[in-house]
Structures are given as C-alpha cells and as structure tokens.
Tab-separated table of C-alpha atoms in Angstrom:
chain	number	residue	atom	x	y	z
A	1440	MET	CA	0.000	0.000	0.000
A	1441	SER	CA	1.383	3.417	-0.975
A	1442	ILE	CA	1.821	6.017	1.754
A	1443	ARG	CA	0.876	9.059	-0.330
A	1444	LEU	CA	-1.280	9.823	-3.361
A	1445	THR	CA	0.509	11.307	-6.375
A	1446	ALA	CA	-2.512	12.640	-8.294
A	1447	THR	CA	-3.091	16.368	-8.711
A	1448	ASP	CA	-5.748	18.212	-6.713
A	1449	GLU	CA	-7.953	18.445	-9.810
A	1450	ALA	CA	-7.690	14.696	-10.422
A	1451	LEU	CA	-8.487	13.994	-6.758
A	1452	ARG	CA	-11.551	16.269	-6.883
A	1453	GLN	CA	-12.849	14.522	-9.984
A	1454	ALA	CA	-12.222	11.068	-8.525
A	1455	PHE	CA	-13.950	12.034	-5.264
A	1456	ALA	CA	-17.029	13.323	-7.097
A	1457	SER	CA	-17.174	10.090	-9.129
A	1458	LEU	CA	-17.143	7.675	-6.160
A	1459	THR	CA	-19.925	5.085	-6.358
A	1460	THR	CA	-19.023	2.124	-4.106
A	1461	ARG	CA	-16.702	1.069	-1.293
A	1462	ASP	CA	-14.389	-0.479	-3.892
A	1463	SER	CA	-14.139	2.871	-5.693
A	1464	VAL	CA	-13.074	4.442	-2.375
A	1465	ALA	CA	-10.375	1.764	-2.106
A	1466	ARG	CA	-9.138	2.557	-5.605
A	1467	LEU	CA	-9.051	6.272	-4.823
A	1468	LEU	CA	-6.960	5.583	-1.713
A	1469	ASP	CA	-4.737	3.138	-3.605
A	1470	VAL	CA	-5.500	0.143	-1.391
A	1471	ASP	CA	-6.836	-3.316	-2.196
A	1472	PRO	CA	-10.618	-3.418	-1.506
A	1473	LYS	CA	-10.210	-6.516	0.686
A	1474	LEU	CA	-7.569	-4.748	2.761
A	1475	LEU	CA	-9.806	-1.710	3.134
A	1476	ARG	CA	-12.624	-3.855	4.518
A	1477	TYR	CA	-10.149	-5.565	6.853
A	1478	TYR	CA	-8.824	-2.263	8.230
A	1479	LEU	CA	-12.332	-0.878	8.707
A	1480	TYR	CA	-13.566	-3.826	10.738
A	1481	LYS	CA	-10.346	-4.776	12.508
A	1482	ALA	CA	-10.521	-4.528	16.295
A	1483	HIS	CA	-8.050	-2.428	18.270
A	1484	ASN	CA	-7.418	0.056	15.460
A	1485	TYR	CA	-6.664	2.855	17.929
A	1486	ARG	CA	-4.474	3.571	20.934
A	1487	THR	CA	-6.280	5.812	23.414
A	1488	PHE	CA	-4.783	7.899	26.221
A	1489	ASP	CA	-5.390	11.157	28.092
A	1490	VAL	CA	-3.360	14.359	28.170
A	1491	LEU	CA	-3.983	17.329	30.416
A	1492	LYS	CA	-5.339	20.578	29.016
A	1493	ARG	CA	-4.052	23.928	30.288
A	1494	SER	CA	-7.099	23.994	32.538
A	1495	GLY	CA	-5.984	20.723	34.134
A	1496	SER	CA	-8.894	18.676	32.783
A	1497	PRO	CA	-8.105	15.588	30.664
A	1498	ARG	CA	-8.312	15.496	26.878
A	1499	ARG	CA	-8.896	12.058	25.337
A	1500	ILE	CA	-6.526	11.303	22.430
A	1501	SER	CA	-7.108	8.363	20.069
A	1502	THR	CA	-4.346	7.667	17.558
A	1503	PRO	CA	-4.975	5.157	14.735
A	1504	ALA	CA	-2.793	2.135	14.035
A	1505	THR	CA	-0.242	2.618	11.268
A	1506	ALA	CA	-2.215	1.067	8.391
A	1507	LEU	CA	-5.383	3.018	9.204
A	1508	LYS	CA	-3.339	6.198	9.725
A	1509	ILE	CA	-1.913	5.836	6.203
A	1510	LEU	CA	-5.439	5.517	4.795
A	1511	GLN	CA	-6.553	8.579	6.748
A	1512	ARG	CA	-3.568	10.609	5.569
A	1513	LYS	CA	-4.407	9.789	1.961
A	1514	LEU	CA	-8.071	10.609	2.503
A	1515	ASN	CA	-6.878	13.825	4.146
A	1516	GLN	CA	-5.092	14.670	0.870
A	1517	VAL	CA	-8.304	14.100	-1.053
A	1518	LEU	CA	-10.431	16.169	1.308
A	1519	HIS	CA	-7.968	19.071	1.246
A	1520	ALA	CA	-8.291	19.050	-2.542
A	1521	VAL	CA	-12.104	18.992	-2.274
A	1522	TYR	CA	-12.652	21.466	0.571
A	1523	GLN	CA	-12.780	25.107	-0.454
A	1524	GLY	CA	-11.603	26.812	2.717
A	1525	ARG	CA	-13.622	29.866	3.715
A	1526	SER	CA	-11.851	33.103	4.546
A	1527	PRO	CA	-12.492	32.985	8.345
A	1528	VAL	CA	-10.910	29.518	8.680
A	1529	HIS	CA	-7.210	29.380	9.563
A	1530	GLY	CA	-6.783	25.997	11.251
A	1531	PHE	CA	-5.593	23.035	9.153
A	1532	VAL	CA	-5.998	24.932	5.876
A	1533	ARG	CA	-3.253	25.257	3.295
A	1534	GLU	CA	-1.145	28.414	3.556
A	1535	ARG	CA	-2.849	29.476	6.776
A	1536	SER	CA	-1.772	29.099	10.384
A	1537	ILE	CA	-2.245	30.302	13.929
A	1538	LYS	CA	-0.176	33.340	12.871
A	1539	THR	CA	-2.475	34.286	9.978
A	1540	ASN	CA	-5.408	33.848	12.376
A	1541	ALA	CA	-3.890	36.302	14.857
A	1542	LEU	CA	-2.968	38.821	12.158
A	1543	ARG	CA	-6.648	39.232	11.216
A	1544	HIS	CA	-7.250	40.816	14.629
A	1545	MET	CA	-4.192	43.105	14.789
A	1546	GLY	CA	-5.001	46.699	15.685
A	1547	CYS	CA	-8.431	45.931	17.133
A	1548	GLU	CA	-9.637	47.542	20.358
A	1549	LEU	CA	-11.347	44.443	21.762
A	1550	VAL	CA	-10.878	40.713	21.183
A	1551	PHE	CA	-13.307	38.039	22.370
A	1552	ASN	CA	-12.050	34.438	22.215
A	1553	PHE	CA	-13.579	31.142	23.285
A	1554	ASP	CA	-13.335	27.410	22.561
A	1555	LEU	CA	-16.052	25.073	21.347
A	1556	GLU	CA	-16.497	22.337	23.940
A	1557	ASP	CA	-15.731	18.732	22.883
A	1558	PHE	CA	-15.160	19.867	19.306
A	1559	PHE	CA	-14.213	16.595	17.605
A	1560	PRO	CA	-16.216	14.186	19.850
A	1561	SER	CA	-19.384	16.246	19.290
A	1562	ILE	CA	-19.214	15.432	15.554
A	1563	HIS	CA	-20.739	11.973	15.589
A	1564	PHE	CA	-20.836	9.224	12.974
A	1565	GLY	CA	-24.262	10.160	11.627
A	1566	ARG	CA	-23.222	13.758	11.048
A	1567	VAL	CA	-20.088	12.673	9.175
A	1568	MET	CA	-22.055	10.268	7.010
A	1569	GLY	CA	-24.611	13.008	6.378
A	1570	LEU	CA	-21.846	15.454	5.433
A	1571	PHE	CA	-20.692	13.216	2.592
A	1572	GLY	CA	-24.159	12.012	1.625
A	1573	LYS	CA	-25.844	15.405	1.301
A	1574	LYS	CA	-25.147	18.497	-0.783
A	1575	PRO	CA	-22.720	19.807	-1.826
A	1576	TYR	CA	-21.052	16.364	-2.057
A	1577	ALA	CA	-24.128	14.122	-2.397
A	1578	LEU	CA	-22.169	10.856	-2.578
A	1579	PRO	CA	-23.957	7.470	-2.679
A	1580	GLU	CA	-24.918	5.968	0.681
A	1581	GLN	CA	-22.291	3.186	0.551
A	1582	VAL	CA	-19.559	5.733	-0.182
A	1583	ALA	CA	-20.704	8.085	2.604
A	1584	LEU	CA	-20.813	5.128	4.997
A	1585	THR	CA	-17.304	4.006	4.042
A	1586	LEU	CA	-15.830	7.491	4.415
A	1587	ALA	CA	-17.480	7.885	7.823
A	1588	GLN	CA	-16.064	4.508	8.874
A	1589	ILE	CA	-12.567	5.615	7.890
A	1590	CYS	CA	-12.885	8.908	9.760
A	1591	CYS	CA	-14.699	7.876	12.950
A	1592	HIS	CA	-13.814	5.906	16.075
A	1593	GLU	CA	-16.382	4.884	18.673
A	1594	LYS	CA	-19.067	6.718	16.659
A	1595	SER	CA	-17.412	10.154	16.514
A	1596	LEU	CA	-14.378	12.013	15.180
A	1597	PRO	CA	-11.345	11.054	17.272
A	1598	THR	CA	-8.910	13.662	18.515
A	1599	GLY	CA	-5.662	12.346	17.048
A	1600	ALA	CA	-6.762	11.098	13.611
A	1601	PRO	CA	-5.303	12.858	10.518
A	1602	THR	CA	-8.760	13.278	8.993
A	1603	SER	CA	-10.534	14.842	11.975
A	1604	PRO	CA	-9.478	18.499	11.429
A	1605	ILE	CA	-10.433	18.674	7.741
A	1606	VAL	CA	-13.739	16.860	8.314
A	1607	ALA	CA	-14.522	19.264	11.161
A	1608	ASN	CA	-13.764	22.223	8.877
A	1609	MET	CA	-16.093	20.803	6.235
A	1610	MET	CA	-18.763	20.282	8.885
A	1611	CYS	CA	-18.452	23.879	10.115
A	1612	ALA	CA	-18.775	25.492	6.677
A	1613	ALA	CA	-22.334	26.712	7.233
A	1614	MET	CA	-21.559	27.943	10.750
A	1615	ASP	CA	-18.499	29.854	9.504
A	1616	SER	CA	-20.571	31.542	6.814
A	1617	GLN	CA	-23.302	32.527	9.276
A	1618	LEU	CA	-20.927	33.838	11.950
A	1619	LYS	CA	-18.968	35.820	9.366
A	1620	GLN	CA	-22.220	37.498	8.278
A	1621	VAL	CA	-23.165	38.272	11.884
A	1622	ALA	CA	-19.709	39.704	12.575
A	1623	ARG	CA	-19.803	41.878	9.459
A	1624	LYS	CA	-23.301	43.151	10.302
A	1625	PHE	CA	-22.120	44.408	13.703
A	1626	GLY	CA	-18.704	45.749	12.685
A	1627	CYS	CA	-16.601	42.819	13.825
A	1628	MET	CA	-14.023	40.404	12.470
A	1629	TYR	CA	-14.609	36.655	12.865
A	1630	THR	CA	-12.047	33.845	12.548
A	1631	ARG	CA	-11.859	30.212	13.596
A	1632	TYR	CA	-8.766	28.107	14.257
A	1633	ALA	CA	-10.053	24.540	14.790
A	1634	ASP	CA	-12.236	24.873	17.919
A	1635	ASP	CA	-10.880	28.321	18.786
A	1636	ILE	CA	-13.316	31.113	17.833
A	1637	THR	CA	-12.372	34.795	17.839
A	1638	PHE	CA	-14.372	37.999	17.374
A	1639	SER	CA	-12.717	41.413	17.398
A	1640	THR	CA	-13.771	45.013	16.849
A	1641	ARG	CA	-12.171	48.410	16.352
A	1642	ALA	CA	-15.021	49.988	18.292
A	1643	LYS	CA	-14.868	50.777	22.015
A	1644	ARG	CA	-17.347	48.029	22.828
A	1645	PHE	CA	-18.908	44.985	21.196
A	1646	HIS	CA	-22.458	45.207	19.941
A	1647	PRO	CA	-24.667	43.237	22.407
A	1648	SER	CA	-25.709	40.892	19.593
A	1649	ILE	CA	-22.097	39.657	19.604
A	1650	VAL	CA	-21.191	39.798	23.314
A	1651	PHE	CA	-23.147	40.712	26.419
A	1652	ARG	CA	-22.428	40.621	30.137
A	1653	ASP	CA	-23.911	37.521	31.745
A	1654	ALA	CA	-25.645	38.816	34.841
A	1655	THR	CA	-26.031	35.315	36.295
A	1656	THR	CA	-22.260	34.692	36.396
A	1657	LYS	CA	-20.580	36.002	39.546
A	1658	SER	CA	-17.312	36.608	37.742
A	1659	GLY	CA	-19.068	38.625	35.066
A	1660	THR	CA	-17.864	36.381	32.263
A	1661	SER	CA	-18.744	37.559	28.779
A	1662	ALA	CA	-21.058	35.402	26.715
A	1663	MET	CA	-21.855	35.400	23.021
A	1664	LYS	CA	-25.309	35.808	21.545
A	1665	SER	CA	-25.382	35.384	17.776
A	1666	GLU	CA	-28.235	35.585	15.284
A	1667	THR	CA	-27.522	32.109	13.934
C-alpha cells in the first residue's frame, strides 16, 4: 500500500465526485478493496490515552494504528483538494496558520475568544455520514458510509486522527458563513482556528448581539449571543 497519493488536486476532486461504491473508495486511496474492509472492521485500530489541558482537565486522544493512519492521511489529501476553505478559517488549511489567524485581529480595540467544547467528539458518525451524503457532495450511501467509517472511532471524530481536522472544517462550513455574516453586520471580524473562535472590533465596545455581560455569572464572564 502506498503512503501518499501522487494525483493532482484536480484529479483527486474529480475522482472524489465520481465515487460510487466502497471499492471505488479503495481505488481512490490506492489500497486493495479486501484490505480496506479488513482495516475498517479490525478490532483495536486505535491507541487511546489522556493528556492534560491547560485547565488541568483531561483530553482524550485516540491515535490510529499505522495502516489506518496511512489511509486517513491519503483521505486527508483528497479532502484538502475537495474542501474550499472559507476566509475565516485558519486551522488546518493550506497556507494558513495560527499566525495568519492572529494577524486578522491586529489593531483591534477588543478581542473576544472562546473554545467550542468537545469539538471533535461532538461530531458523531451520523453527522459525518450526512456530510458526505448530502449536498454539496451528495455521494452514494455506501460511499458516505465508508468514508465515515474511515474517519470515525467509537461513533465520533477522534482527537488524534489525521482526517478529523479537515472533516470538522467541512462540517463547520455553514456555521463559519453565518458567523462571518453576523460579525460583518455588527462591525466585527470573525475567525476560527479549529475549535478556537475569535471575534474582534475596532469599536470601544462589542455590539450586544455579539457579546453581552452575563448577569447570572458572579465573575461577570462575557457570553456570546449570535443571530444564527
């Protein structure tokens, strides 16, 4: 089994759009169809462990076994060719980084930043299958099922798989579009780096439709209220 696809982005996009069966997915990923089925249904495909976040709470990491990781890396190539990254997205997108994300907010008076809780685990198997099976991709059910099987572990996106960031970006496309519109309406800048969301403004205060003071929180923590 090869460890990397050599086709151009255009060829990968065309091949992705033409997928019809599980065997066609295997051909796209340059793996024997029997081996693909074996890797998908093999037990103990992941090694799972916890690491501590900055807050001190544990983060569950699941890393795939080598053969499955190779398949995911190749699928990651395909999905990067397919996904048309939106302007607010800076995480796991070609030619963008945490630095380009920060630069979008340079010179602003106020910056509001927060994380989405359980970002990857909240994207469950059904949502991933639906992503590939509905517009704009609208792939056949067997193909959508196979792609979801490659990407998911224990019925959700695992933190630690090569495919999880790009699938999450694809899943958040509608949200990114909506939050960008809300930010623009109220004179703000919106960006997202993976699960890290940032709003900023050059004004002296945020419009209350973006951020308001939560009167029920003793510490006075800011909270976001969007029109999405």
